[in-house]
PDB file of C-alpha atoms in Angstrom:
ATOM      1  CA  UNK A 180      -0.698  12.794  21.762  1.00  0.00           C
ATOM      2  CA  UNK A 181       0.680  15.220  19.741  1.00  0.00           C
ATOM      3  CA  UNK A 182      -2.570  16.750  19.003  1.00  0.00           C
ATOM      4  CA  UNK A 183      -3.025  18.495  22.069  1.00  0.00           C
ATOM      5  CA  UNK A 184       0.079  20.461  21.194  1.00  0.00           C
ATOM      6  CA  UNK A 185      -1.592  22.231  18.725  1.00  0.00           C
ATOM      7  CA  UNK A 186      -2.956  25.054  19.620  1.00  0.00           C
ATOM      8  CA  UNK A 187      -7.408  25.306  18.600  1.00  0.00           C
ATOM      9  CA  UNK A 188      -9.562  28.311  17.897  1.00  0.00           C
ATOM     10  CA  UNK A 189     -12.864  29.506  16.916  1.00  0.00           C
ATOM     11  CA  UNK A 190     -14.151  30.723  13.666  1.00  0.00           C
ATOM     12  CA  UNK A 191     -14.583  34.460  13.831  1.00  0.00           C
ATOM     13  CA  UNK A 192     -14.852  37.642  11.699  1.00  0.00           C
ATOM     14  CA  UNK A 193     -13.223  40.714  11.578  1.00  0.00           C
ATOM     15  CA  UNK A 194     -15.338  43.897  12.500  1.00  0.00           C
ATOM     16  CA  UNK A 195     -18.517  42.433  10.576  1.00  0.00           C
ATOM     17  CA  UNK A 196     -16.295  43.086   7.544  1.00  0.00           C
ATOM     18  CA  UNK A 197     -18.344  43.079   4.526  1.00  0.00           C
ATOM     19  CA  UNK A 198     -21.106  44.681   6.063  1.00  0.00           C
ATOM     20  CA  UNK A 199     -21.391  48.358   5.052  1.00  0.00           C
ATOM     21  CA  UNK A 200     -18.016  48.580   3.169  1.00  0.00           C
ATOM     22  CA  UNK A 201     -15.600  46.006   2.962  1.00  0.00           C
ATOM     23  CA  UNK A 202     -12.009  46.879   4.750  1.00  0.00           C
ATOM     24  CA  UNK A 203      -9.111  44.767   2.594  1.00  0.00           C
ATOM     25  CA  UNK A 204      -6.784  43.430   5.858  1.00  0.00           C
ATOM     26  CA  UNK A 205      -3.783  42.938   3.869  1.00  0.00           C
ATOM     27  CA  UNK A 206      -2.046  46.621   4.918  1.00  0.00           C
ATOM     28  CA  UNK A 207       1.446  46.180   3.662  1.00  0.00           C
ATOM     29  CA  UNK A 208       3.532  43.961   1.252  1.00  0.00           C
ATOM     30  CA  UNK A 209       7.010  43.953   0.895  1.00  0.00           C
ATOM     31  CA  UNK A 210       8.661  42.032  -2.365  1.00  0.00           C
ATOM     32  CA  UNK A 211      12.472  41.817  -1.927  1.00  0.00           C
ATOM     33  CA  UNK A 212      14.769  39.990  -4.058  1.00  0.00           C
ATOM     34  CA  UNK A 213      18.050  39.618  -5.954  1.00  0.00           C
ATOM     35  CA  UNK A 214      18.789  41.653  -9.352  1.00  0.00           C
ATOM     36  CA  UNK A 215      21.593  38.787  -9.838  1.00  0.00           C
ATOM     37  CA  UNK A 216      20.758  35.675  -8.484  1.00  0.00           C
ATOM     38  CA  UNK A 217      19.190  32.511 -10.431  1.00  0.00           C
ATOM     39  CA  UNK A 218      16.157  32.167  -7.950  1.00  0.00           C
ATOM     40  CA  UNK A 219      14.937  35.658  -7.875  1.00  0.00           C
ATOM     41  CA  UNK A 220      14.622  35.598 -11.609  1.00  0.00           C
ATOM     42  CA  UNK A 221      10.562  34.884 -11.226  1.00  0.00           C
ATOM     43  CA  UNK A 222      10.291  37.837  -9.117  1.00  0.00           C
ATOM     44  CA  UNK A 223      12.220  40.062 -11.101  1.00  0.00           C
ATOM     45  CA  UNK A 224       9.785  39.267 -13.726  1.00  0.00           C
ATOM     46  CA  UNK A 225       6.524  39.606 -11.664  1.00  0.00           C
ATOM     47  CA  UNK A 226       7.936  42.972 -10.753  1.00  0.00           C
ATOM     48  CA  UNK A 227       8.420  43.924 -13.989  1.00  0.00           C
ATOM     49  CA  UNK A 228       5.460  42.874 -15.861  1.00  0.00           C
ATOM     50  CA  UNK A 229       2.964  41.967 -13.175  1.00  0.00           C
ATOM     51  CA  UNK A 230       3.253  44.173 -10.003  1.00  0.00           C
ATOM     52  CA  UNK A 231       1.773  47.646 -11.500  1.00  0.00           C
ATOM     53  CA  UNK A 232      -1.423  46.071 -12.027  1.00  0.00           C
ATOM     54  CA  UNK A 233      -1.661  44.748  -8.823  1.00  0.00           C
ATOM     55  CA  UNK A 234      -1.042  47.912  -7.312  1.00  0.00           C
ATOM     56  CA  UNK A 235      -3.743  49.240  -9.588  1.00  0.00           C
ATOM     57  CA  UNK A 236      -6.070  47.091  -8.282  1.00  0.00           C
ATOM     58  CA  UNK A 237      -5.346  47.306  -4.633  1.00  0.00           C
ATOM     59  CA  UNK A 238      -5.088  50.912  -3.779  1.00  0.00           C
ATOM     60  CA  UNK A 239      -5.270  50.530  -0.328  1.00  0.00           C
ATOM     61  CA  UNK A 240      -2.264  48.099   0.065  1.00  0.00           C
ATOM     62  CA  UNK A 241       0.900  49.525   0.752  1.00  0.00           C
ATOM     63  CA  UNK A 242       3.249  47.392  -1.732  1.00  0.00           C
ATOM     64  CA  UNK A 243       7.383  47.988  -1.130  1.00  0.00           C
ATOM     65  CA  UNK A 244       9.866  46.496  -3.370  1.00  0.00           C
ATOM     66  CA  UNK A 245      13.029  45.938  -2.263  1.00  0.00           C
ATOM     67  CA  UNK A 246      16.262  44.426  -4.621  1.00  0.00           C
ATOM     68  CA  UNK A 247      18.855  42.689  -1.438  1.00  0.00           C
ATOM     69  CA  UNK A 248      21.870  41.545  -2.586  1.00  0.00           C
ATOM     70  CA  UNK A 249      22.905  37.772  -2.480  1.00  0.00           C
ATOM     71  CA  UNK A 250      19.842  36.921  -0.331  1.00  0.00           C
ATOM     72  CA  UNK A 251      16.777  34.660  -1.316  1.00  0.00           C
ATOM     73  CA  UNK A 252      13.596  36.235  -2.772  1.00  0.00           C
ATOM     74  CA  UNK A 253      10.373  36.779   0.224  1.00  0.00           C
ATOM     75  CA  UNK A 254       7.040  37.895  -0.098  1.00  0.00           C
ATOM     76  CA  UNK A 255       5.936  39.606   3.213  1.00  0.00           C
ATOM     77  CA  UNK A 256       2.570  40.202   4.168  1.00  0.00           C
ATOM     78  CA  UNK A 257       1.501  42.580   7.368  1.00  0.00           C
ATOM     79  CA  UNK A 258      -2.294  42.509   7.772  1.00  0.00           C
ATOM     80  CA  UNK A 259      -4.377  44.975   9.661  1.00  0.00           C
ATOM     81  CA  UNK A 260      -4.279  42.263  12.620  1.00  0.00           C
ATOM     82  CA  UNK A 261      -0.889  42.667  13.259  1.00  0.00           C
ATOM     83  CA  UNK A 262       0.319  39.358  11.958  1.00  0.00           C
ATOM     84  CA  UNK A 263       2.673  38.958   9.969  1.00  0.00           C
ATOM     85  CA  UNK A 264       2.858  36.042   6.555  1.00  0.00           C
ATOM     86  CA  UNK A 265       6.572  35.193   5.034  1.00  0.00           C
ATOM     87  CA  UNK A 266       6.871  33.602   1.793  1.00  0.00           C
ATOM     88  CA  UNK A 267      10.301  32.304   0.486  1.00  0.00           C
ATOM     89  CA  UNK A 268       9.679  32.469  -3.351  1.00  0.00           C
ATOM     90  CA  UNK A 269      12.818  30.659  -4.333  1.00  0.00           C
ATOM     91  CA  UNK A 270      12.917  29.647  -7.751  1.00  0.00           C
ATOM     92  CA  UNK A 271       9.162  30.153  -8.793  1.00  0.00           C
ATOM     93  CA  UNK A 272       8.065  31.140 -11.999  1.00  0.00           C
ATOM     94  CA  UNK A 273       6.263  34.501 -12.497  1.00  0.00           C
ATOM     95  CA  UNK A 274       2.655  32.731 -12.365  1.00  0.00           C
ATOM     96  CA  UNK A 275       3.263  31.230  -8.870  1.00  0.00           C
ATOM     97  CA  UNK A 276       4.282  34.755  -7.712  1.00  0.00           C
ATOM     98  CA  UNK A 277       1.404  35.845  -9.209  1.00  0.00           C
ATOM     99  CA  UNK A 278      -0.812  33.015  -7.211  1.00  0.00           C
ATOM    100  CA  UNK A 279       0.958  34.043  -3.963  1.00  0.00           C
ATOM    101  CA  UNK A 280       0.581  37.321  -4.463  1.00  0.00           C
ATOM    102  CA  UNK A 281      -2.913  36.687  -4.451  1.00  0.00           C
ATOM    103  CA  UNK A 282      -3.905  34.571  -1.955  1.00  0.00           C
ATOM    104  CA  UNK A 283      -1.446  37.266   0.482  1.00  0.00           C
ATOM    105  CA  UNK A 284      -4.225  39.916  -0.828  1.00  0.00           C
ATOM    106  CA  UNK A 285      -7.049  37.395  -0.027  1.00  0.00           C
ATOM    107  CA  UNK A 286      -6.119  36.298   3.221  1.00  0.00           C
ATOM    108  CA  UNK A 287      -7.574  37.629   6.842  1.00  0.00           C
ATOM    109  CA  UNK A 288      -4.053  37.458   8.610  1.00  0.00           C
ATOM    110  CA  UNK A 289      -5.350  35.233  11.061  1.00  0.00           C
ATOM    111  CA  UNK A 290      -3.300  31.862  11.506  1.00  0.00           C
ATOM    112  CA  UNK A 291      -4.995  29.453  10.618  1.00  0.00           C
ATOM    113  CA  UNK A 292      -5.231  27.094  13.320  1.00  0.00           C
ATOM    114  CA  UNK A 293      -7.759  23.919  13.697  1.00  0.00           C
ATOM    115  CA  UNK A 294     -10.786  24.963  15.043  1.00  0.00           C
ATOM    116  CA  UNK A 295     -13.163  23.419  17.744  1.00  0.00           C
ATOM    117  CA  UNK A 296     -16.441  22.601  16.539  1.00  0.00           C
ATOM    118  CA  UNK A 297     -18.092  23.226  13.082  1.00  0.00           C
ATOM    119  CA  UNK A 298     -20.426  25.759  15.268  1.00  0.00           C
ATOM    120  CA  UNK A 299     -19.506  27.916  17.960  1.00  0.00           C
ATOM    121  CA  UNK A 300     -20.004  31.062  20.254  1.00  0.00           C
ATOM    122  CA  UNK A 301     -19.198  33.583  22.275  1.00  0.00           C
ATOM    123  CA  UNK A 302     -22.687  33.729  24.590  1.00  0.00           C
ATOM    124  CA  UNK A 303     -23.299  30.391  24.671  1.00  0.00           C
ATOM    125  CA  UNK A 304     -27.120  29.724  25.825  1.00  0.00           C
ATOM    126  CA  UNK A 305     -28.076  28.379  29.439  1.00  0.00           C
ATOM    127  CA  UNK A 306     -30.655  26.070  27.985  1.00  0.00           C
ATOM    128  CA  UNK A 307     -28.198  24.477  25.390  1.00  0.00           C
ATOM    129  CA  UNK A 308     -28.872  23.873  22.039  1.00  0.00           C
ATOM    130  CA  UNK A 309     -31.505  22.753  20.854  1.00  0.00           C
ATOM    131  CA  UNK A 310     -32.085  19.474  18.877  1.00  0.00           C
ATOM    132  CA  UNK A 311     -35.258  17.594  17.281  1.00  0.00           C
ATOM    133  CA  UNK A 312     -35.627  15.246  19.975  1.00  0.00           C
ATOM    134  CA  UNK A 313     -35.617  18.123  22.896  1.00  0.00           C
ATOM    135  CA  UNK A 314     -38.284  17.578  25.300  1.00  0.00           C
ATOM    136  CA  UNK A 315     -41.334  20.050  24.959  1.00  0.00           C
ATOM    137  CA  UNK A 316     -41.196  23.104  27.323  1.00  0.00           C
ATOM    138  CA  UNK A 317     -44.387  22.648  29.750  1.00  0.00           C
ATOM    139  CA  UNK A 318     -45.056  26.262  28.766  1.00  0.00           C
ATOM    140  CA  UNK A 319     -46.192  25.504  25.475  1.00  0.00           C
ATOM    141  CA  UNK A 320     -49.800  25.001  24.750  1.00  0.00           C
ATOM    142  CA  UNK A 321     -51.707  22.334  23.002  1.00  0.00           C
ATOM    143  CA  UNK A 322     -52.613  23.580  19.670  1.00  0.00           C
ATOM    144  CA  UNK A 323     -56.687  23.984  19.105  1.00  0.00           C
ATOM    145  CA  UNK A 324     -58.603  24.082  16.342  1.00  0.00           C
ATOM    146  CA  UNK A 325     -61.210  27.110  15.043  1.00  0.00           C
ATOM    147  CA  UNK A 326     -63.870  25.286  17.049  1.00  0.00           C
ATOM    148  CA  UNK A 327     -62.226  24.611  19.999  1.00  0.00           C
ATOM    149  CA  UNK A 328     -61.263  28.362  20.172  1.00  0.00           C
ATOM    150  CA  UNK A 329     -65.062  29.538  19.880  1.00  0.00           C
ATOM    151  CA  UNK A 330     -65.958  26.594  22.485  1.00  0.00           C
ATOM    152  CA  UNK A 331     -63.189  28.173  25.111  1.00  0.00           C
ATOM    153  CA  UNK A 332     -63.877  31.439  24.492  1.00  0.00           C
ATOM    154  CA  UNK A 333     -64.724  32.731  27.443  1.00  0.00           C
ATOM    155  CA  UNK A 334     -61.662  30.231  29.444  1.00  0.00           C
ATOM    156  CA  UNK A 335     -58.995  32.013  26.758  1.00  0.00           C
ATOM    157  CA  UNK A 336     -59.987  35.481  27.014  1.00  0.00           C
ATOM    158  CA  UNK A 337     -58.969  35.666  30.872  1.00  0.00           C
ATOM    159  CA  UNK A 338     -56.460  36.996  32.632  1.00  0.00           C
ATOM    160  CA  UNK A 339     -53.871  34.276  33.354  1.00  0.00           C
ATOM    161  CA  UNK A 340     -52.660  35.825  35.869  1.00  0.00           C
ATOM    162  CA  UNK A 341     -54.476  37.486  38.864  1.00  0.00           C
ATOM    163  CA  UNK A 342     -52.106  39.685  40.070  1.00  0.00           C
ATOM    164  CA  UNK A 343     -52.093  43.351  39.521  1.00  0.00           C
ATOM    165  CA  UNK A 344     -51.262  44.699  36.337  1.00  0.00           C
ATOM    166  CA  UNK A 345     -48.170  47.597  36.468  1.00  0.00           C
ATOM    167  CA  UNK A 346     -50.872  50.584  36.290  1.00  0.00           C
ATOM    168  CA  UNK A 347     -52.365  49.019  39.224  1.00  0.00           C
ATOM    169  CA  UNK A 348     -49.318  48.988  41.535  1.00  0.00           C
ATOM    170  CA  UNK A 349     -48.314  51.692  40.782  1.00  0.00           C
ATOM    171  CA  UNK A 350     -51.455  53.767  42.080  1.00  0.00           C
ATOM    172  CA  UNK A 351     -50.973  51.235  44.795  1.00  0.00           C
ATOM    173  CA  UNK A 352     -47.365  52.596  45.477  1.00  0.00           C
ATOM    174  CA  UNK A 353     -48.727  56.124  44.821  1.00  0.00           C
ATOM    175  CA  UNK A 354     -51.324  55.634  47.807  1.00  0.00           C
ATOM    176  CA  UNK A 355     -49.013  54.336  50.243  1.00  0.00           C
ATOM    177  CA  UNK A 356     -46.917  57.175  49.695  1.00  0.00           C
ATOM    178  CA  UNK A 357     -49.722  59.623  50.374  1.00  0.00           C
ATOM    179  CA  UNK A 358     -50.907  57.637  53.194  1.00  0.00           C
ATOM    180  CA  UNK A 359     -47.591  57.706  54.838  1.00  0.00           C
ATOM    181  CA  UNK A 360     -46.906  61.649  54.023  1.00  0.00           C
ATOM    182  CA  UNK A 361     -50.359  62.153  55.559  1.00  0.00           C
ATOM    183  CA  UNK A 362     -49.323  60.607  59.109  1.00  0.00           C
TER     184      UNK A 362
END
């Protein structure tokens, strides 16, 4: 019952990102913490040790650091999407900071929500999809081999269709006209 709560997408990807140049969606990340409480003390040390080279290595993320007083470390994330990721680091160690930090940088910005089917689409097909045990399409010939080929020569090298071709309708068109400017 409760599963129809929950709220179902489908997989999709940003803007073909990856192809040509890759665009990093994390756009902002705000640290803030406590210079005196107990619980901030792993962020005060990723700050100090930790967050240079991670600005270093993402040049394109905007990173803000901001000491609160008497208020609970949080990571915040804004992505290119508009969303928005909170993370209440309370009383983690400079290597889970580190971790967050991380997977913040790695992440799309997209909730993640359960999705549909392993496979979907936005233009689904009219004929459906297709599967090994789909009837043949009438359309399809039998195969032939070599000498079958050079036996039906003459029946495959026919027209298999008898009416005009487009040349031919349009000199038809192009008499008409004539024909009718004439009268």
């Amino acid at each position: 019952m409760s599963g129809h709560a929950i709220p179902r997408s489908i997989l999709h990807c940003f803007a073909a990102n990856g192809l040509g140049r890759y665009i990093p969606q994390l756009q902002r990340l705000t640290v803030k913490f406590c210079k005196s409480r107990s619980d901030s003390q792993g962020v005060r040390d990723y700050v100090e040790h930790e967050l240079v080279d991670f600005a270093r290595r993402n040049p394109s993320t905007a990173i803000y650091v901001k000491p609160r007083r008497h208020r609970p470390p949080l990571l915040v994330a804004e992505y290119l999407c508009g969303s928005w990721q909170y993370v209440k680091a309370a009383d983690m160690d400079c290597n889970e900071i580190k971790n967050w930090m991380e997977f913040l940088r790695t992440r799309s910005g997209v909730d993640i929500l359960p999705i549909y089917k392993n496979w979907s689409t936005k233009n689904p097909s009219i004929q459906g999809m297709w599967h090994p045990f789909s009837p043949e399409l009438e359309s399809c010939k039998k195969l032939m081999t070599p000498e079958e080929i050079i036996k039906n020569l003459h029946v495959l090298s026919e027209p298999e269709s008898s009416e005009l071709t487009a040349e031919e309708e349009l000199l038809d068109i192009a008499d008409k006209q004539q024909h009718r400017l004439s009268d």
